[in-house]
PDB file of C-alpha atoms in Angstrom:
ATOM      1  CA  UNK D   1     -21.121 -29.279  -9.827  1.00 40.00           C
ATOM      2  CA  UNK D   2     -19.426 -30.436 -12.993  1.00 41.00           C
ATOM      3  CA  UNK D   3     -21.204 -33.198 -14.792  1.00 41.00           C
ATOM      4  CA  UNK D   4     -24.399 -32.712 -12.799  1.00 39.00           C
ATOM      5  CA  UNK D   5     -26.198 -30.185 -14.994  1.00 40.00           C
ATOM      6  CA  UNK D   6     -26.308 -32.238 -18.222  1.00 43.00           C
ATOM      7  CA  UNK D   7     -25.937 -35.848 -17.133  1.00 41.00           C
ATOM      8  CA  UNK D   8     -28.158 -37.325 -19.860  1.00 39.00           C
ATOM      9  CA  UNK D   9     -26.409 -35.255 -22.512  1.00 44.00           C
ATOM     10  CA  UNK D  10     -23.006 -36.373 -21.243  1.00 44.00           C
ATOM     11  CA  UNK D  11     -24.088 -39.999 -21.396  1.00 44.00           C
ATOM     12  CA  UNK D  12     -25.399 -39.563 -24.921  1.00 41.00           C
ATOM     13  CA  UNK D  13     -22.244 -37.756 -26.069  1.00 44.00           C
ATOM     14  CA  UNK D  14     -19.997 -40.343 -24.441  1.00 47.00           C
ATOM     15  CA  UNK D  15     -21.754 -43.401 -25.813  1.00 45.00           C
ATOM     16  CA  UNK D  16     -22.887 -42.048 -29.198  1.00 43.00           C
ATOM     17  CA  UNK D  17     -21.614 -43.964 -32.174  1.00 40.00           C
ATOM     18  CA  UNK D  18     -21.788 -47.477 -33.453  1.00 37.00           C
ATOM     19  CA  UNK D  19     -19.862 -50.648 -34.047  1.00 34.00           C
ATOM     20  CA  UNK D  20     -17.175 -50.770 -31.353  1.00 37.00           C
ATOM     21  CA  UNK D  21     -18.253 -53.940 -29.586  1.00 43.00           C
ATOM     22  CA  UNK D  22     -16.151 -56.139 -31.799  1.00 44.00           C
ATOM     23  CA  UNK D  23     -19.045 -56.055 -34.265  1.00 46.00           C
ATOM     24  CA  UNK D  24     -21.344 -57.842 -31.808  1.00 47.00           C
ATOM     25  CA  UNK D  25     -24.670 -56.639 -30.508  1.00 58.00           C
ATOM     26  CA  UNK D  26     -23.371 -56.154 -26.961  1.00 73.00           C
ATOM     27  CA  UNK D  27     -20.239 -56.147 -24.869  1.00 81.00           C
ATOM     28  CA  UNK D  28     -18.010 -59.201 -24.833  1.00 91.00           C
ATOM     29  CA  UNK D  29     -18.014 -61.350 -21.690  1.00 94.00           C
ATOM     30  CA  UNK D  30     -14.576 -59.885 -20.879  1.00 94.00           C
ATOM     31  CA  UNK D  31     -15.803 -56.304 -21.133  1.00 95.00           C
ATOM     32  CA  UNK D  32     -18.948 -57.104 -19.148  1.00 95.00           C
ATOM     33  CA  UNK D  33     -16.779 -58.580 -16.358  1.00 96.00           C
ATOM     34  CA  UNK D  34     -14.495 -55.521 -16.370  1.00 96.00           C
ATOM     35  CA  UNK D  35     -17.454 -53.130 -16.262  1.00 97.00           C
ATOM     36  CA  UNK D  36     -18.729 -55.015 -13.215  1.00 97.00           C
ATOM     37  CA  UNK D  37     -15.319 -54.656 -11.516  1.00 97.00           C
ATOM     38  CA  UNK D  38     -15.336 -50.965 -12.439  1.00 97.00           C
ATOM     39  CA  UNK D  39     -18.799 -50.460 -10.930  1.00 97.00           C
ATOM     40  CA  UNK D  40     -17.514 -51.893  -7.651  1.00 97.00           C
ATOM     41  CA  UNK D  41     -14.425 -49.652  -7.710  1.00 97.00           C
ATOM     42  CA  UNK D  42     -16.387 -46.510  -8.634  1.00 97.00           C
ATOM     43  CA  UNK D  43     -18.939 -46.980  -5.848  1.00 95.00           C
ATOM     44  CA  UNK D  44     -22.705 -46.760  -5.617  1.00 92.00           C
ATOM     45  CA  UNK D  45     -22.976 -43.029  -6.308  1.00 94.00           C
ATOM     46  CA  UNK D  46     -21.389 -43.469  -9.754  1.00 96.00           C
ATOM     47  CA  UNK D  47     -23.018 -44.897 -12.831  1.00 97.00           C
ATOM     48  CA  UNK D  48     -20.913 -46.872 -15.336  1.00 97.00           C
ATOM     49  CA  UNK D  49     -22.132 -47.013 -18.928  1.00 96.00           C
ATOM     50  CA  UNK D  50     -20.378 -48.725 -21.840  1.00 96.00           C
ATOM     51  CA  UNK D  51     -21.301 -48.359 -25.476  1.00 95.00           C
ATOM     52  CA  UNK D  52     -19.868 -48.081 -28.965  1.00 95.00           C
ATOM     53  CA  UNK D  53     -18.448 -44.756 -30.150  1.00 93.00           C
ATOM     54  CA  UNK D  54     -16.963 -43.672 -33.475  1.00 93.00           C
ATOM     55  CA  UNK D  55     -14.560 -40.724 -33.510  1.00 91.00           C
ATOM     56  CA  UNK D  56     -13.192 -39.534 -36.852  1.00 89.00           C
ATOM     57  CA  UNK D  57     -13.945 -42.919 -38.399  1.00 90.00           C
ATOM     58  CA  UNK D  58     -12.155 -44.808 -35.607  1.00 88.00           C
ATOM     59  CA  UNK D  59     -14.179 -47.323 -33.578  1.00 92.00           C
ATOM     60  CA  UNK D  60     -13.945 -47.395 -29.793  1.00 92.00           C
ATOM     61  CA  UNK D  61     -15.906 -48.643 -26.848  1.00 95.00           C
ATOM     62  CA  UNK D  62     -16.738 -45.645 -24.660  1.00 95.00           C
ATOM     63  CA  UNK D  63     -16.826 -46.314 -20.922  1.00 97.00           C
ATOM     64  CA  UNK D  64     -18.389 -43.473 -18.950  1.00 98.00           C
ATOM     65  CA  UNK D  65     -18.134 -43.186 -15.159  1.00 98.00           C
ATOM     66  CA  UNK D  66     -20.390 -40.509 -13.668  1.00 98.00           C
ATOM     67  CA  UNK D  67     -20.009 -38.716 -10.332  1.00 96.00           C
ATOM     68  CA  UNK D  68     -16.292 -39.301  -9.865  1.00 95.00           C
ATOM     69  CA  UNK D  69     -15.340 -37.643  -6.579  1.00 93.00           C
ATOM     70  CA  UNK D  70     -12.784 -34.838  -6.745  1.00 88.00           C
ATOM     71  CA  UNK D  71     -10.534 -33.486  -4.015  1.00 87.00           C
ATOM     72  CA  UNK D  72     -12.022 -30.352  -2.455  1.00 84.00           C
ATOM     73  CA  UNK D  73      -8.512 -29.061  -1.753  1.00 83.00           C
ATOM     74  CA  UNK D  74      -7.560 -29.196  -5.447  1.00 81.00           C
ATOM     75  CA  UNK D  75     -10.870 -28.380  -7.167  1.00 81.00           C
ATOM     76  CA  UNK D  76     -13.749 -25.951  -6.805  1.00 82.00           C
ATOM     77  CA  UNK D  77     -16.280 -28.687  -7.661  1.00 84.00           C
ATOM     78  CA  UNK D  78     -16.832 -32.031  -5.950  1.00 89.00           C
ATOM     79  CA  UNK D  79     -17.455 -34.364  -8.905  1.00 93.00           C
ATOM     80  CA  UNK D  80     -16.718 -34.852 -12.577  1.00 92.00           C
ATOM     81  CA  UNK D  81     -17.476 -37.505 -15.157  1.00 96.00           C
ATOM     82  CA  UNK D  82     -14.654 -39.640 -16.556  1.00 94.00           C
ATOM     83  CA  UNK D  83     -14.509 -41.266 -19.978  1.00 95.00           C
ATOM     84  CA  UNK D  84     -12.252 -44.011 -21.304  1.00 92.00           C
ATOM     85  CA  UNK D  85     -12.098 -44.805 -25.022  1.00 92.00           C
ATOM     86  CA  UNK D  86     -11.113 -48.437 -25.409  1.00 92.00           C
ATOM     87  CA  UNK D  87      -9.324 -49.281 -28.656  1.00 88.00           C
ATOM     88  CA  UNK D  88     -10.685 -52.109 -30.834  1.00 88.00           C
ATOM     89  CA  UNK D  89      -7.939 -54.467 -29.646  1.00 86.00           C
ATOM     90  CA  UNK D  90      -8.602 -53.858 -25.947  1.00 90.00           C
ATOM     91  CA  UNK D  91      -7.504 -55.443 -23.602  1.00 90.00           C
ATOM     92  CA  UNK D  92      -4.314 -56.192 -25.541  1.00 85.00           C
ATOM     93  CA  UNK D  93      -3.787 -52.428 -25.740  1.00 83.00           C
ATOM     94  CA  UNK D  94      -4.992 -50.003 -23.069  1.00 85.00           C
ATOM     95  CA  UNK D  95      -6.863 -46.757 -23.642  1.00 85.00           C
ATOM     96  CA  UNK D  96      -4.735 -43.656 -24.122  1.00 80.00           C
ATOM     97  CA  UNK D  97      -5.379 -41.683 -20.946  1.00 81.00           C
ATOM     98  CA  UNK D  98      -8.882 -40.634 -20.003  1.00 87.00           C
ATOM     99  CA  UNK D  99     -11.193 -37.678 -20.489  1.00 90.00           C
ATOM    100  CA  UNK D 100     -12.877 -35.420 -17.948  1.00 88.00           C
ATOM    101  CA  UNK D 101     -15.888 -33.187 -18.555  1.00 89.00           C
ATOM    102  CA  UNK D 102     -14.506 -30.567 -16.185  1.00 75.00           C
ATOM    103  CA  UNK D 103     -12.039 -28.021 -17.554  1.00 70.00           C
ATOM    104  CA  UNK D 104     -10.091 -26.663 -14.612  1.00 68.00           C
ATOM    105  CA  UNK D 105      -7.233 -24.202 -14.339  1.00 63.00           C
ATOM    106  CA  UNK D 106      -4.238 -26.132 -13.098  1.00 58.00           C
ATOM    107  CA  UNK D 107      -0.484 -26.387 -13.255  1.00 54.00           C
ATOM    108  CA  UNK D 108      -0.902 -30.177 -13.525  1.00 55.00           C
ATOM    109  CA  UNK D 109       1.131 -31.012 -16.633  1.00 50.00           C
ATOM    110  CA  UNK D 110      -0.976 -34.135 -17.249  1.00 51.00           C
ATOM    111  CA  UNK D 111      -4.064 -32.017 -17.946  1.00 55.00           C
ATOM    112  CA  UNK D 112      -3.140 -29.933 -20.982  1.00 62.00           C
ATOM    113  CA  UNK D 113      -6.590 -29.591 -22.615  1.00 67.00           C
ATOM    114  CA  UNK D 114      -4.970 -31.138 -25.707  1.00 66.00           C
ATOM    115  CA  UNK D 115      -4.820 -34.807 -26.681  1.00 60.00           C
ATOM    116  CA  UNK D 116      -1.465 -36.484 -27.293  1.00 57.00           C
ATOM    117  CA  UNK D 117      -0.037 -39.932 -28.110  1.00 64.00           C
ATOM    118  CA  UNK D 118      -2.794 -40.607 -30.648  1.00 70.00           C
ATOM    119  CA  UNK D 119      -5.735 -39.990 -28.299  1.00 78.00           C
ATOM    120  CA  UNK D 120      -8.760 -38.549 -30.129  1.00 82.00           C
ATOM    121  CA  UNK D 121      -9.656 -34.892 -29.600  1.00 81.00           C
ATOM    122  CA  UNK D 122     -13.071 -34.530 -27.932  1.00 86.00           C
ATOM    123  CA  UNK D 123     -13.009 -30.879 -26.825  1.00 85.00           C
ATOM    124  CA  UNK D 124     -15.936 -29.956 -29.076  1.00 86.00           C
ATOM    125  CA  UNK D 125     -17.948 -32.612 -27.234  1.00 90.00           C
ATOM    126  CA  UNK D 126     -16.992 -31.189 -23.826  1.00 88.00           C
ATOM    127  CA  UNK D 127     -14.332 -33.774 -22.905  1.00 90.00           C
ATOM    128  CA  UNK D 128     -10.783 -32.835 -21.927  1.00 86.00           C
ATOM    129  CA  UNK D 129      -7.964 -35.365 -22.144  1.00 82.00           C
ATOM    130  CA  UNK D 130      -5.918 -36.301 -19.078  1.00 79.00           C
ATOM    131  CA  UNK D 131      -2.612 -38.131 -19.545  1.00 76.00           C
ATOM    132  CA  UNK D 132      -2.710 -41.068 -17.165  1.00 75.00           C
ATOM    133  CA  UNK D 133      -1.919 -44.744 -17.295  1.00 66.00           C
ATOM    134  CA  UNK D 134      -0.592 -47.661 -15.370  1.00 58.00           C
ATOM    135  CA  UNK D 135       3.143 -47.201 -15.374  1.00 48.00           C
ATOM    136  CA  UNK D 136       3.687 -44.425 -17.890  1.00 42.00           C
ATOM    137  CA  UNK D 137       2.652 -43.255 -21.313  1.00 45.00           C
ATOM    138  CA  UNK D 138      -0.152 -45.265 -22.841  1.00 45.00           C
ATOM    139  CA  UNK D 139       1.062 -45.423 -26.394  1.00 48.00           C
ATOM    140  CA  UNK D 140       2.122 -48.573 -28.199  1.00 53.00           C
ATOM    141  CA  UNK D 141       5.824 -47.815 -27.797  1.00 56.00           C
ATOM    142  CA  UNK D 142       5.663 -46.530 -24.228  1.00 56.00           C
ATOM    143  CA  UNK D 143       3.226 -47.267 -21.448  1.00 54.00           C
ATOM    144  CA  UNK D 144       1.494 -50.092 -23.266  1.00 60.00           C
ATOM    145  CA  UNK D 145       4.471 -52.203 -22.192  1.00 64.00           C
ATOM    146  CA  UNK D 146       3.427 -51.554 -18.565  1.00 75.00           C
ATOM    147  CA  UNK D 147      -0.145 -52.682 -19.220  1.00 79.00           C
ATOM    148  CA  UNK D 148      -0.585 -56.222 -17.891  1.00 86.00           C
ATOM    149  CA  UNK D 149      -4.071 -57.661 -18.412  1.00 88.00           C
ATOM    150  CA  UNK D 150      -4.584 -61.295 -17.448  1.00 89.00           C
ATOM    151  CA  UNK D 151      -6.800 -64.016 -18.888  1.00 88.00           C
ATOM    152  CA  UNK D 152      -9.156 -63.424 -15.947  1.00 92.00           C
ATOM    153  CA  UNK D 153      -9.826 -59.664 -15.621  1.00 92.00           C
ATOM    154  CA  UNK D 154      -9.658 -59.677 -11.814  1.00 92.00           C
ATOM    155  CA  UNK D 155      -6.093 -61.077 -11.909  1.00 92.00           C
ATOM    156  CA  UNK D 156      -4.473 -58.312 -13.963  1.00 91.00           C
ATOM    157  CA  UNK D 157      -4.880 -54.757 -15.152  1.00 91.00           C
ATOM    158  CA  UNK D 158      -8.456 -53.904 -16.071  1.00 94.00           C
ATOM    159  CA  UNK D 159     -10.863 -50.954 -16.187  1.00 95.00           C
ATOM    160  CA  UNK D 160     -11.076 -50.862 -12.388  1.00 95.00           C
ATOM    161  CA  UNK D 161      -7.305 -50.664 -11.880  1.00 93.00           C
ATOM    162  CA  UNK D 162      -7.094 -48.025 -14.603  1.00 91.00           C
ATOM    163  CA  UNK D 163      -9.918 -46.009 -13.001  1.00 94.00           C
ATOM    164  CA  UNK D 164      -8.290 -46.188  -9.552  1.00 93.00           C
ATOM    165  CA  UNK D 165      -4.944 -45.031 -10.992  1.00 88.00           C
ATOM    166  CA  UNK D 166      -6.629 -42.181 -12.896  1.00 89.00           C
ATOM    167  CA  UNK D 167      -8.700 -41.021  -9.915  1.00 92.00           C
ATOM    168  CA  UNK D 168      -5.594 -41.044  -7.701  1.00 89.00           C
ATOM    169  CA  UNK D 169      -3.496 -39.111 -10.236  1.00 84.00           C
ATOM    170  CA  UNK D 170      -6.214 -36.517 -10.797  1.00 83.00           C
ATOM    171  CA  UNK D 171      -6.819 -35.906  -7.092  1.00 85.00           C
ATOM    172  CA  UNK D 172      -3.232 -35.778  -5.824  1.00 81.00           C
ATOM    173  CA  UNK D 173      -0.370 -33.383  -6.355  1.00 67.00           C
ATOM    174  CA  UNK D 174       2.848 -34.793  -7.746  1.00 58.00           C
TER     175      UNK D 174
END
């Protein structure tokens, strides 16, 4: 199964880095609340880990979800890990797509094995970018306009709604 053979390595690769918590020692109350919502959405078999990550000098908060269930009709494995890189000004701006640690052969034009729209390239670290968002492209000029966080995370778009949208898009044919 994808993601099962090197779980601790995947966690370390996903969360490695420093400084992306808004320069604090831990997650903000907002991020902590969103991670809790995400844990509920991901289910008990998944682990959710958030930590700072630096990619090419850019600071992010990495949010790793392990054991994400995959459709057995679309994939030859049952689970993958999913990674979101939150930009420093999250939640004002959403992450640009997500990453999977499973490289599958597919005609799905959202999974190109290349990163676009300013998303960092993580292929050397075993992560493959998937173009997904809430309402379209997740770049500042495109899908970010569809991103609607609220003052209270549970009342607007958040990591859980993004995860649910990504999991649905990955598992279903267009």
